[in-house]
């Protein structure tokens, strides 16, 4: 758990780094350079409507192709970016690039409502002038605000709840979507639903992927029911079998995002996927 030391310093506790300390320092300086070297790109994972399987949006996921190491996982470099402040630049890049792509794809026939989700770190929300950035990006690319969705996670409240609430209210007023990511994994996730103006809840993969403990369907059902009663749409993350997908459909869970439907795609592949669909429809 990241602990606030005052100011902007955040002291990380990342067990895996202890054993790879020198590797991390190297990665840190490499990450600074990666930006200028065009080693960072976005992948886009389709989000499908469960009832029909049609692609209704994408989540933008950052990718780092390290010149020597090859691909580095965001699970490894995003925490480094957060702890060094680099996340502000990386986040701005992701937001701009995702909306730029989205505005292009929305011009395809029948795709004007297509949405894109972008992950926002709590540090990025608090430090960066995110509200202004979002306003400018929406204007720059001329997309409808509700087709941009920002994904936020658990660490939100820990850092600065009052400021977070105010910023999220401002974003909400602008019309952008707000998704609570990885729902169910943090101890305060239920209280988030009272504090913050989310419109979408993403059920964490741990409830849908891998070993099927008997409790899982009950937990998933409760989450979907509660979300709907609160007026939230639901995305099931990582659903990996037809049985679970069928159960989710019966619960009227709106969306799914998982390898079962599609892995993350390059921007070019994503565009092609949308085109194929419209071509098929027309014929
Ligand atoms: P996330 O936001 O929860 O994104 C979903 C992650 O689950 C992605 O991993 C995606 O590839 C993976 N995933 C989706 N469906 C399946 C499935 O069926 N099976 C399996 N095994 N995995 C699945 P990825 O791309 O490695 O990203 C990991 C995390 O890194 C993200 O989790 C997010 O928290 C963070 N991240 C990625 N890009 C960004 C970014 O641009 N900004 C920020 N702040 N964080 C990012
Ligand atoms: Mg996410
Ligand atoms: Mg997630
Ligand atoms: Mg996650």
PDB file of N, CA and C in Angstrom, residues 130-179:
ATOM      1  N   UNK A 130      -6.101  17.705 -14.733  1.00  0.00           N
ATOM      2  CA  UNK A 130      -6.776  16.720 -15.574  1.00  0.00           C
ATOM      3  C   UNK A 130      -8.076  17.264 -16.178  1.00  0.00           C
ATOM      4  N   UNK A 131      -8.815  18.027 -15.359  1.00  0.00           N
ATOM      5  CA  UNK A 131     -10.096  18.526 -15.834  1.00  0.00           C
ATOM      6  C   UNK A 131      -9.908  19.403 -17.077  1.00  0.00           C
ATOM      7  N   UNK A 132      -8.907  20.277 -16.999  1.00  0.00           N
ATOM      8  CA  UNK A 132      -8.598  21.144 -18.138  1.00  0.00           C
ATOM      9  C   UNK A 132      -8.112  20.357 -19.345  1.00  0.00           C
ATOM     10  N   UNK A 133      -7.237  19.383 -19.073  1.00  0.00           N
ATOM     11  CA  UNK A 133      -6.712  18.548 -20.154  1.00  0.00           C
ATOM     12  C   UNK A 133      -7.837  17.844 -20.882  1.00  0.00           C
ATOM     13  N   UNK A 134      -8.746  17.264 -20.117  1.00  0.00           N
ATOM     14  CA  UNK A 134      -9.857  16.535 -20.724  1.00  0.00           C
ATOM     15  C   UNK A 134     -10.709  17.492 -21.556  1.00  0.00           C
ATOM     16  N   UNK A 135     -10.979  18.663 -21.021  1.00  0.00           N
ATOM     17  CA  UNK A 135     -11.791  19.637 -21.755  1.00  0.00           C
ATOM     18  C   UNK A 135     -11.136  19.985 -23.088  1.00  0.00           C
ATOM     19  N   UNK A 136      -9.819  20.219 -23.044  1.00  0.00           N
ATOM     20  CA  UNK A 136      -9.100  20.589 -24.272  1.00  0.00           C
ATOM     21  C   UNK A 136      -9.060  19.450 -25.285  1.00  0.00           C
ATOM     22  N   UNK A 137      -8.863  18.249 -24.777  1.00  0.00           N
ATOM     23  CA  UNK A 137      -8.791  17.097 -25.689  1.00  0.00           C
ATOM     24  C   UNK A 137     -10.137  16.841 -26.359  1.00  0.00           C
ATOM     25  N   UNK A 138     -11.221  16.978 -25.599  1.00  0.00           N
ATOM     26  CA  UNK A 138     -12.556  16.802 -26.177  1.00  0.00           C
ATOM     27  C   UNK A 138     -12.774  17.811 -27.297  1.00  0.00           C
ATOM     28  N   UNK A 139     -12.302  19.028 -27.049  1.00  0.00           N
ATOM     29  CA  UNK A 139     -12.467  20.099 -28.034  1.00  0.00           C
ATOM     30  C   UNK A 139     -11.584  19.843 -29.253  1.00  0.00           C
ATOM     31  N   UNK A 140     -10.347  19.457 -28.976  1.00  0.00           N
ATOM     32  CA  UNK A 140      -9.380  19.230 -30.055  1.00  0.00           C
ATOM     33  C   UNK A 140      -9.888  18.196 -31.052  1.00  0.00           C
ATOM     34  N   UNK A 141     -10.475  17.125 -30.553  1.00  0.00           N
ATOM     35  CA  UNK A 141     -10.884  16.037 -31.436  1.00  0.00           C
ATOM     36  C   UNK A 141     -12.381  16.007 -31.727  1.00  0.00           C
ATOM     37  N   UNK A 142     -13.119  16.862 -31.048  1.00  0.00           N
ATOM     38  CA  UNK A 142     -14.540  17.010 -31.363  1.00  0.00           C
ATOM     39  C   UNK A 142     -15.393  15.778 -31.096  1.00  0.00           C
ATOM     40  N   UNK A 143     -15.059  15.006 -30.075  1.00  0.00           N
ATOM     41  CA  UNK A 143     -15.900  13.840 -29.768  1.00  0.00           C
ATOM     42  C   UNK A 143     -16.952  14.201 -28.716  1.00  0.00           C
ATOM     43  N   UNK A 144     -18.038  13.431 -28.683  1.00  0.00           N
ATOM     44  CA  UNK A 144     -19.054  13.622 -27.648  1.00  0.00           C
ATOM     45  C   UNK A 144     -18.462  13.207 -26.298  1.00  0.00           C
ATOM     46  N   UNK A 145     -18.612  14.048 -25.265  1.00  0.00           N
ATOM     47  CA  UNK A 145     -17.957  13.775 -23.977  1.00  0.00           C
ATOM     48  C   UNK A 145     -18.270  12.391 -23.411  1.00  0.00           C
ATOM     49  N   UNK A 146     -19.507  11.932 -23.618  1.00  0.00           N
ATOM     50  CA  UNK A 146     -19.884  10.648 -22.998  1.00  0.00           C
ATOM     51  C   UNK A 146     -19.202   9.448 -23.659  1.00  0.00           C
ATOM     52  N   UNK A 147     -18.531   9.676 -24.809  1.00  0.00           N
ATOM     53  CA  UNK A 147     -17.830   8.555 -25.441  1.00  0.00           C
ATOM     54  C   UNK A 147     -16.402   8.398 -24.903  1.00  0.00           C
ATOM     55  N   UNK A 148     -16.009   9.308 -24.018  1.00  0.00           N
ATOM     56  CA  UNK A 148     -14.750   9.117 -23.290  1.00  0.00           C
ATOM     57  C   UNK A 148     -15.079   8.665 -21.875  1.00  0.00           C
ATOM     58  N   UNK A 149     -14.477   7.562 -21.453  1.00  0.00           N
ATOM     59  CA  UNK A 149     -14.688   7.079 -20.089  1.00  0.00           C
ATOM     60  C   UNK A 149     -13.355   7.009 -19.374  1.00  0.00           C
ATOM     61  N   UNK A 150     -13.344   7.497 -18.152  1.00  0.00           N
ATOM     62  CA  UNK A 150     -12.120   7.438 -17.360  1.00  0.00           C
ATOM     63  C   UNK A 150     -12.252   6.322 -16.335  1.00  0.00           C
ATOM     64  N   UNK A 151     -11.223   5.481 -16.240  1.00  0.00           N
ATOM     65  CA  UNK A 151     -11.247   4.357 -15.298  1.00  0.00           C
ATOM     66  C   UNK A 151     -10.374   4.678 -14.090  1.00  0.00           C
ATOM     67  N   UNK A 152     -10.978   4.557 -12.924  1.00  0.00           N
ATOM     68  CA  UNK A 152     -10.239   4.853 -11.691  1.00  0.00           C
ATOM     69  C   UNK A 152     -10.303   3.657 -10.761  1.00  0.00           C
ATOM     70  N   UNK A 153      -9.316   3.548  -9.871  1.00  0.00           N
ATOM     71  CA  UNK A 153      -9.275   2.386  -8.971  1.00  0.00           C
ATOM     72  C   UNK A 153      -9.262   2.785  -7.504  1.00  0.00           C
ATOM     73  N   UNK A 154      -9.015   1.770  -6.728  1.00  0.00           N
ATOM     74  CA  UNK A 154      -9.091   1.816  -5.274  1.00  0.00           C
ATOM     75  C   UNK A 154      -8.268   2.913  -4.591  1.00  0.00           C
ATOM     76  N   UNK A 155      -7.080   3.159  -5.101  1.00  0.00           N
ATOM     77  CA  UNK A 155      -6.164   4.067  -4.404  1.00  0.00           C
ATOM     78  C   UNK A 155      -6.682   5.504  -4.355  1.00  0.00           C
ATOM     79  N   UNK A 156      -7.778   5.711  -5.051  1.00  0.00           N
ATOM     80  CA  UNK A 156      -8.367   7.040  -5.156  1.00  0.00           C
ATOM     81  C   UNK A 156      -8.617   7.722  -3.816  1.00  0.00           C
ATOM     82  N   UNK A 157      -9.326   7.040  -2.950  1.00  0.00           N
ATOM     83  CA  UNK A 157      -9.728   7.627  -1.681  1.00  0.00           C
ATOM     84  C   UNK A 157      -8.543   7.834  -0.750  1.00  0.00           C
ATOM     85  N   UNK A 158      -7.613   6.899  -0.796  1.00  0.00           N
ATOM     86  CA  UNK A 158      -6.480   6.938   0.118  1.00  0.00           C
ATOM     87  C   UNK A 158      -5.720   8.252   0.001  1.00  0.00           C
ATOM     88  N   UNK A 159      -5.523   8.693  -1.210  1.00  0.00           N
ATOM     89  CA  UNK A 159      -4.665   9.846  -1.423  1.00  0.00           C
ATOM     90  C   UNK A 159      -5.276  11.160  -0.966  1.00  0.00           C
ATOM     91  N   UNK A 160      -6.440  11.453  -1.436  1.00  0.00           N
ATOM     92  CA  UNK A 160      -7.026  12.756  -1.128  1.00  0.00           C
ATOM     93  C   UNK A 160      -8.513  12.767  -1.489  1.00  0.00           C
ATOM     94  N   UNK A 161      -9.346  12.229  -0.602  1.00  0.00           N
ATOM     95  CA  UNK A 161     -10.750  12.006  -0.945  1.00  0.00           C
ATOM     96  C   UNK A 161     -11.525  13.274  -1.315  1.00  0.00           C
ATOM     97  N   UNK A 162     -11.311  14.361  -0.594  1.00  0.00           N
ATOM     98  CA  UNK A 162     -12.100  15.567  -0.885  1.00  0.00           C
ATOM     99  C   UNK A 162     -11.782  16.120  -2.258  1.00  0.00           C
ATOM    100  N   UNK A 163     -10.472  16.213  -2.510  1.00  0.00           N
ATOM    101  CA  UNK A 163     -10.053  16.739  -3.803  1.00  0.00           C
ATOM    102  C   UNK A 163     -10.492  15.811  -4.929  1.00  0.00           C
ATOM    103  N   UNK A 164     -10.354  14.517  -4.714  1.00  0.00           N
ATOM    104  CA  UNK A 164     -10.784  13.555  -5.728  1.00  0.00           C
ATOM    105  C   UNK A 164     -12.265  13.724  -6.045  1.00  0.00           C
ATOM    106  N   UNK A 165     -13.068  13.847  -5.005  1.00  0.00           N
ATOM    107  CA  UNK A 165     -14.519  13.981  -5.191  1.00  0.00           C
ATOM    108  C   UNK A 165     -14.841  15.222  -6.008  1.00  0.00           C
ATOM    109  N   UNK A 166     -14.155  16.319  -5.717  1.00  0.00           N
ATOM    110  CA  UNK A 166     -14.418  17.571  -6.416  1.00  0.00           C
ATOM    111  C   UNK A 166     -14.030  17.447  -7.887  1.00  0.00           C
ATOM    112  N   UNK A 167     -12.856  16.875  -8.136  1.00  0.00           N
ATOM    113  CA  UNK A 167     -12.401  16.719  -9.515  1.00  0.00           C
ATOM    114  C   UNK A 167     -13.328  15.800 -10.305  1.00  0.00           C
ATOM    115  N   UNK A 168     -13.748  14.713  -9.658  1.00  0.00           N
ATOM    116  CA  UNK A 168     -14.636  13.787 -10.363  1.00  0.00           C
ATOM    117  C   UNK A 168     -15.990  14.426 -10.641  1.00  0.00           C
ATOM    118  N   UNK A 169     -16.471  15.236  -9.718  1.00  0.00           N
ATOM    119  CA  UNK A 169     -17.728  15.966  -9.966  1.00  0.00           C
ATOM    120  C   UNK A 169     -17.590  16.887 -11.172  1.00  0.00           C
ATOM    121  N   UNK A 170     -16.446  17.566 -11.267  1.00  0.00           N
ATOM    122  CA  UNK A 170     -16.209  18.449 -12.414  1.00  0.00           C
ATOM    123  C   UNK A 170     -16.202  17.669 -13.731  1.00  0.00           C
ATOM    124  N   UNK A 171     -15.554  16.525 -13.700  1.00  0.00           N
ATOM    125  CA  UNK A 171     -15.494  15.704 -14.914  1.00  0.00           C
ATOM    126  C   UNK A 171     -16.878  15.202 -15.292  1.00  0.00           C
ATOM    127  N   UNK A 172     -17.618  14.807 -14.275  1.00  0.00           N
ATOM    128  CA  UNK A 172     -18.987  14.322 -14.486  1.00  0.00           C
ATOM    129  C   UNK A 172     -19.842  15.419 -15.154  1.00  0.00           C
ATOM    130  N   UNK A 173     -19.694  16.637 -14.643  1.00  0.00           N
ATOM    131  CA  UNK A 173     -20.462  17.757 -15.202  1.00  0.00           C
ATOM    132  C   UNK A 173     -20.109  18.015 -16.659  1.00  0.00           C
ATOM    133  N   UNK A 174     -18.873  17.712 -16.999  1.00  0.00           N
ATOM    134  CA  UNK A 174     -18.437  17.865 -18.383  1.00  0.00           C
ATOM    135  C   UNK A 174     -19.071  16.816 -19.281  1.00  0.00           C
ATOM    136  N   UNK A 175     -19.558  15.746 -18.655  1.00  0.00           N
ATOM    137  CA  UNK A 175     -20.267  14.714 -19.416  1.00  0.00           C
ATOM    138  C   UNK A 175     -19.472  13.448 -19.688  1.00  0.00           C
ATOM    139  N   UNK A 176     -18.207  13.397 -19.224  1.00  0.00           N
ATOM    140  CA  UNK A 176     -17.429  12.187 -19.480  1.00  0.00           C
ATOM    141  C   UNK A 176     -17.874  11.061 -18.540  1.00  0.00           C
ATOM    142  N   UNK A 177     -17.681   9.828 -18.985  1.00  0.00           N
ATOM    143  CA  UNK A 177     -18.044   8.672 -18.175  1.00  0.00           C
ATOM    144  C   UNK A 177     -16.991   8.390 -17.111  1.00  0.00           C
ATOM    145  N   UNK A 178     -17.431   7.858 -15.981  1.00  0.00           N
ATOM    146  CA  UNK A 178     -16.505   7.509 -14.904  1.00  0.00           C
ATOM    147  C   UNK A 178     -16.729   6.066 -14.482  1.00  0.00           C
ATOM    148  N   UNK A 179     -15.694   5.238 -14.648  1.00  0.00           N
ATOM    149  CA  UNK A 179     -15.803   3.818 -14.312  1.00  0.00           C
ATOM    150  C   UNK A 179     -14.961   3.489 -13.092  1.00  0.00           C
TER     151      UNK A 179
END
